[in-house]
PDB file of C-alpha atoms and ligand atoms in Angstrom:
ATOM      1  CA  UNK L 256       0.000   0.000   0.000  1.00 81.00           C
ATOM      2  CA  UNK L 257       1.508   3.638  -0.879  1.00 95.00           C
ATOM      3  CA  UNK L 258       2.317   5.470   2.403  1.00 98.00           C
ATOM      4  CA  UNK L 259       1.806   9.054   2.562  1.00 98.00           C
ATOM      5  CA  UNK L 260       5.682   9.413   2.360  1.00 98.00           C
ATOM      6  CA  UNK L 261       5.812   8.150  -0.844  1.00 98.00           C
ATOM      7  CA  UNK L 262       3.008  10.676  -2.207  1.00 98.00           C
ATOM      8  CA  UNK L 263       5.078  13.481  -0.537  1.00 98.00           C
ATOM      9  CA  UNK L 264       8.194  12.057  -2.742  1.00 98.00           C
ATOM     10  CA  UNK L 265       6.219  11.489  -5.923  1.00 98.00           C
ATOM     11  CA  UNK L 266       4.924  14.938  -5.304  1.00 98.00           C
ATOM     12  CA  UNK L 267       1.252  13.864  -5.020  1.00 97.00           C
ATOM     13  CA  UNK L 268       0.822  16.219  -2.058  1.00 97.00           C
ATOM     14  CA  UNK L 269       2.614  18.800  -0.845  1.00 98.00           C
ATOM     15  CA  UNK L 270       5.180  19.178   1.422  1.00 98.00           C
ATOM     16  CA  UNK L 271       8.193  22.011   3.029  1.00 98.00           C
ATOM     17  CA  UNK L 272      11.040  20.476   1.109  1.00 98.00           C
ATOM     18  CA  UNK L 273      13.934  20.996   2.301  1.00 98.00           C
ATOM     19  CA  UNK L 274      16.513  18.182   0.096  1.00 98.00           C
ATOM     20  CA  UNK L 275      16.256  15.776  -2.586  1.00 98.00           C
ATOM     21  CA  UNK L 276      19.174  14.053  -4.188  1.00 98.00           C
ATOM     22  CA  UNK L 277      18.448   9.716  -6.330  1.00 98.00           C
ATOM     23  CA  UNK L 278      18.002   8.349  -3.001  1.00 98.00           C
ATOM     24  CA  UNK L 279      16.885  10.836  -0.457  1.00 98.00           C
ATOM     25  CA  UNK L 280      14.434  13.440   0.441  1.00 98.00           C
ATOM     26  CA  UNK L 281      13.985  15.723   3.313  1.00 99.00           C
ATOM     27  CA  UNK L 282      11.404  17.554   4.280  1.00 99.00           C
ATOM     28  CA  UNK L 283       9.681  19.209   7.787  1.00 98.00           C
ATOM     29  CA  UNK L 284       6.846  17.446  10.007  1.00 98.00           C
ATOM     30  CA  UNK L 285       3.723  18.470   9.560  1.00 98.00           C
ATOM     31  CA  UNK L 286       3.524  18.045  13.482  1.00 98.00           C
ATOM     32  CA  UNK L 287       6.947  19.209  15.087  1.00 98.00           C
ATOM     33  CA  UNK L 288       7.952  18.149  18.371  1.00 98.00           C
ATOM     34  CA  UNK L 289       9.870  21.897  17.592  1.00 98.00           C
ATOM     35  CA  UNK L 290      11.207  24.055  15.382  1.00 98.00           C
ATOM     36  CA  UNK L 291      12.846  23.034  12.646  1.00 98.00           C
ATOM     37  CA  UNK L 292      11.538  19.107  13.053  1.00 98.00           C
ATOM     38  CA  UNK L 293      12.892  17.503  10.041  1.00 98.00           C
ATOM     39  CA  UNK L 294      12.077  14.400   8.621  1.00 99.00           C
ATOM     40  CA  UNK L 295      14.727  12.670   5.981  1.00 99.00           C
ATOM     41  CA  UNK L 296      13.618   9.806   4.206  1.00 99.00           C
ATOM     42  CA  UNK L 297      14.645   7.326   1.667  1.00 98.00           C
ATOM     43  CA  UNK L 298      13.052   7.331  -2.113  1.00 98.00           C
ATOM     44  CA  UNK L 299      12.983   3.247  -1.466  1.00 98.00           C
ATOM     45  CA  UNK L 300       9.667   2.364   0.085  1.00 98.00           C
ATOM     46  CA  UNK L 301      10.318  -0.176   2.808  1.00 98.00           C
ATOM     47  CA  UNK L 302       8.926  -0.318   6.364  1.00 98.00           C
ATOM     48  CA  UNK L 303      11.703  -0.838   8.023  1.00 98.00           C
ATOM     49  CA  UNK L 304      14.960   0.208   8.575  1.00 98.00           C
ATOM     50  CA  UNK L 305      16.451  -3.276   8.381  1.00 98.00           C
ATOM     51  CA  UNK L 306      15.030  -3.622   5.000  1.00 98.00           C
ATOM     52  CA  UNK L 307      16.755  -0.823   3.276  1.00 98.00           C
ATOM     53  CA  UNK L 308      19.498  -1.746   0.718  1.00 98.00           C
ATOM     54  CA  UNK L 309      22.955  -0.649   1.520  1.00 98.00           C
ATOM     55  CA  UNK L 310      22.955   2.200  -1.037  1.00 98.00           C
ATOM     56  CA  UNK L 311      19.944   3.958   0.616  1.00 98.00           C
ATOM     57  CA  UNK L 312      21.719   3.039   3.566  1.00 98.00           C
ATOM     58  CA  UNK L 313      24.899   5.085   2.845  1.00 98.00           C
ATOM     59  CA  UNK L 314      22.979   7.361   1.135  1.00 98.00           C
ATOM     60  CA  UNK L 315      20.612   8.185   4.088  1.00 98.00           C
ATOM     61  CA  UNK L 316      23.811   8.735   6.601  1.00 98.00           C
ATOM     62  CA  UNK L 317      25.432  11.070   4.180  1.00 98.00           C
ATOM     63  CA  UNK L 318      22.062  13.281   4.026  1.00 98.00           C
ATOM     64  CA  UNK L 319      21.827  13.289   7.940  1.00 98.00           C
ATOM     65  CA  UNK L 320      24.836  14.602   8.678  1.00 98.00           C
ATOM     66  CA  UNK L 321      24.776  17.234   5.497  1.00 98.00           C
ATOM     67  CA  UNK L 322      20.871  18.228   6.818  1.00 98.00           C
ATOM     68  CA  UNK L 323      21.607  18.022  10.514  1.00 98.00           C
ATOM     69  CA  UNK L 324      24.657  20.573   9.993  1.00 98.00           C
ATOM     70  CA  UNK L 325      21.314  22.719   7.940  1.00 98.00           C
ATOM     71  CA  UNK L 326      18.847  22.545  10.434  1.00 98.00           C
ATOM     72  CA  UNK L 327      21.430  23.361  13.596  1.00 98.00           C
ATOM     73  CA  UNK L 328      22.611  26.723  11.248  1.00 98.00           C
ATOM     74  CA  UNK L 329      18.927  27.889  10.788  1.00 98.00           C
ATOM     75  CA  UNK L 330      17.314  26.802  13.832  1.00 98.00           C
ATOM     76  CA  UNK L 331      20.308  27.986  16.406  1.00 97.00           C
ATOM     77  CA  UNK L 332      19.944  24.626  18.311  1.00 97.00           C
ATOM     78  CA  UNK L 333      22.468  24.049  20.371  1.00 88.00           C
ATOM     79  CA  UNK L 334      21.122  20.289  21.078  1.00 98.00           C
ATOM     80  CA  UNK L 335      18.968  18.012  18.780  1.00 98.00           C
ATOM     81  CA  UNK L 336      17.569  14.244  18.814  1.00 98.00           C
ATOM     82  CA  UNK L 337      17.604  12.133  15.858  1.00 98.00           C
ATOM     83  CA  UNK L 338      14.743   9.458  15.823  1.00 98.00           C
ATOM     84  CA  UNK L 339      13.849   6.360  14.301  1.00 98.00           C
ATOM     85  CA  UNK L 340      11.283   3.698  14.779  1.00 98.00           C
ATOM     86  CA  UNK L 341      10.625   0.633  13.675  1.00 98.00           C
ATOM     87  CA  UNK L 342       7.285  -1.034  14.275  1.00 98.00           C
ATOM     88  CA  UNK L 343       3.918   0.240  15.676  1.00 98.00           C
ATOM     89  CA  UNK L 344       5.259  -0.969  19.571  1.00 97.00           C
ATOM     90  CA  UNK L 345       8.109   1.739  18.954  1.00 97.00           C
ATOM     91  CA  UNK L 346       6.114   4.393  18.049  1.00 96.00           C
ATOM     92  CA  UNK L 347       6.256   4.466  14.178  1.00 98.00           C
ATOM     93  CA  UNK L 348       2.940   5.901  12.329  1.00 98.00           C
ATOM     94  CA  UNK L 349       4.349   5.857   8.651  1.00 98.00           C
ATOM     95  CA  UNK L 350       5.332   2.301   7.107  1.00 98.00           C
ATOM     96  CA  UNK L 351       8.077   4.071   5.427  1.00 98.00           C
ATOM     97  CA  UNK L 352      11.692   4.550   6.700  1.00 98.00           C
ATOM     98  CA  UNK L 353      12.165   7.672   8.389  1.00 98.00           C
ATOM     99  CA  UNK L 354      14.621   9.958  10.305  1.00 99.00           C
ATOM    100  CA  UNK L 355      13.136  12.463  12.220  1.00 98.00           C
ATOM    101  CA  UNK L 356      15.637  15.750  13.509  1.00 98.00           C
ATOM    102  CA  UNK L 357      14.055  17.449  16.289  1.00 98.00           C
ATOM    103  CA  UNK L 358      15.785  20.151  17.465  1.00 98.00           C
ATOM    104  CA  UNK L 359      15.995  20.694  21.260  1.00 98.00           C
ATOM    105  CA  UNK L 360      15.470  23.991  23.082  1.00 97.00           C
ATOM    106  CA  UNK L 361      14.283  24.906  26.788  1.00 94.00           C
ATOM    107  CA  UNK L 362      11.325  22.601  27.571  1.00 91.00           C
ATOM    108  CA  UNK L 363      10.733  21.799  23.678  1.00 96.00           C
ATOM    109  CA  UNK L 364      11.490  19.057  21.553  1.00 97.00           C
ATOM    110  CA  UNK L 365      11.789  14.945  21.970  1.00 97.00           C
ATOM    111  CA  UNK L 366      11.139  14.167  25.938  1.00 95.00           C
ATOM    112  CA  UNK L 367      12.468  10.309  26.766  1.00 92.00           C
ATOM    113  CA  UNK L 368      11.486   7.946  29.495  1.00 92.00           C
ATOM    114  CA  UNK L 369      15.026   6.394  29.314  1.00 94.00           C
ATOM    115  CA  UNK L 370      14.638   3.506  32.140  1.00 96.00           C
ATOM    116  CA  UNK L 371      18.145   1.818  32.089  1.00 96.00           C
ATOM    117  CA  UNK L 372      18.799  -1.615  33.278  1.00 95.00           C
ATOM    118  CA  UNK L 373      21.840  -3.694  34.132  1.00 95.00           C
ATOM    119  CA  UNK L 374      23.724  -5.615  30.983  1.00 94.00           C
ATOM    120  CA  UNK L 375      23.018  -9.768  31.187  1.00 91.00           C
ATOM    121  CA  UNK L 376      26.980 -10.601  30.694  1.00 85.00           C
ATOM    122  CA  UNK L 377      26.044 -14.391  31.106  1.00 87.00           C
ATOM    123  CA  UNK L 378      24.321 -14.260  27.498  1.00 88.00           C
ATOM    124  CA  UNK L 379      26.826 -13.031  25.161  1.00 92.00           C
ATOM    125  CA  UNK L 380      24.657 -11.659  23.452  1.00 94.00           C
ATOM    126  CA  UNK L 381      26.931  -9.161  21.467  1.00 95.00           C
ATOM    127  CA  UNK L 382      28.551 -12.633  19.905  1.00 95.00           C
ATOM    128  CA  UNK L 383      24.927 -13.700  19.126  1.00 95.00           C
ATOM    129  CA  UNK L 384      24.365 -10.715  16.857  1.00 96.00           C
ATOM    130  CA  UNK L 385      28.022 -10.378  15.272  1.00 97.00           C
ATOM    131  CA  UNK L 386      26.681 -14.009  13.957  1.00 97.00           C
ATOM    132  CA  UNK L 387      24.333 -12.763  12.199  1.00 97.00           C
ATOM    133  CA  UNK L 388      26.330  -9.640  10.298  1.00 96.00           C
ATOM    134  CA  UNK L 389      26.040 -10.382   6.747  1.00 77.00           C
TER     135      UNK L 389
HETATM  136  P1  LIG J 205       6.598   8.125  13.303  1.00 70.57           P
HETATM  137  O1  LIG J 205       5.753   8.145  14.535  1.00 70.57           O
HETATM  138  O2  LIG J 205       8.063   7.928  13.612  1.00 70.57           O
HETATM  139  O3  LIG J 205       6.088   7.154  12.272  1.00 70.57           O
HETATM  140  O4  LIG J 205       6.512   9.580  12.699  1.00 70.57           O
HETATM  141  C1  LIG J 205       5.722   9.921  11.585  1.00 70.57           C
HETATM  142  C2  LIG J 205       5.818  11.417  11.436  1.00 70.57           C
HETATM  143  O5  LIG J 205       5.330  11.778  10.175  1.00 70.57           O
HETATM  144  C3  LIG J 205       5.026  12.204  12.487  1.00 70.57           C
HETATM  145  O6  LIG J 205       5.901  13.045  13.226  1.00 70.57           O
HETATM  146  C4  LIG J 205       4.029  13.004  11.629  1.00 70.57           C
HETATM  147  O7  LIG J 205       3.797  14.301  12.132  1.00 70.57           O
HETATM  148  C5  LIG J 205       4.738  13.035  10.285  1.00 70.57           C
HETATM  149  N1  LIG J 205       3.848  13.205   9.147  1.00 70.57           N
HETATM  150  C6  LIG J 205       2.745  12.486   8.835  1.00 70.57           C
HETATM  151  N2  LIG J 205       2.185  12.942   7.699  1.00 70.57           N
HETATM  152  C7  LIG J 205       2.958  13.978   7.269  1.00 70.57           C
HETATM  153  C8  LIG J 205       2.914  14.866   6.158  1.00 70.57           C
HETATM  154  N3  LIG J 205       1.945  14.799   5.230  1.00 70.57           N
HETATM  155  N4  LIG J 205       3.881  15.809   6.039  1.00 70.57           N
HETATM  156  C9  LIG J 205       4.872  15.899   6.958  1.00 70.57           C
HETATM  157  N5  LIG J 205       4.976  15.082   8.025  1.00 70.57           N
HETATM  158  C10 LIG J 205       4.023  14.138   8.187  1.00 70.57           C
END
């Protein structure tokens, strides 16, 4: 099914571009957590961030750092977040990869409940998912 990302990309509907290069586009929420909440996204429709091929992939981390350096000159943020979820349990509305940049300024912007707990050594757990590194 086409996501509302990919109408925004297609240019279907409208939208406050900000970037668009073969594999990425950028463009602000229509909901910020702030201002200057930016949302960079890859052309490829796929869900999840997992499923992205490695040239979005490389593509994607090139744009973040070239927009985040943007949005920080504009905005004047000192601090910013950069967010992504996977899956309807982490919070994601759009089945389409996304980056949000939400810029953080006195009692605006991304608020975490950040609960840490201890590390389980006894599982080895980091060797469990170095297996699986393709
Ligand atoms: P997430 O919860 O990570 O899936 O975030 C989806 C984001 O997409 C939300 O922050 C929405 O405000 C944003 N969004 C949804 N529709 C649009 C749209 N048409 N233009 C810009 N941002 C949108």
């Amino acid at each position: 099914m086409t996501t509302v990302f990919e109408r925004i990309i297609n240019g279907d509907i409208p939208c406050h571009k900000i970037y668009e290069d073969d594999l990425v586009f950028a463009f602000l929420d229509i909901a910020p957590l702030s201002r200057g909440h930016t949302l960079v996204i890859p052309k490829e429709a796929v869900p999840y961030l997992h499923e992205l091929s490695e040239s979005s992939g490389a593509a994607l981390g090139k744009a973040l750092v070239k927009i985040s350096t943007a949005v920080v000159k504009a905005t004047g943020a000192a601090a910013y977040n950069v967010l992504q979820n996977n899956g309807k349990d982490a919070h994601q509305e759009v089945d389409h990869v996304h980056f949000h940049i939400i810029p953080k300024y006195t009692n605006k912007g991304l608020s975490l409940d950040w609960a840490p707990e201890e590390l389980d050594a006894g599982e080895d757990l980091a060797t469990k998912i170095a297996q699986h590194l393709m």
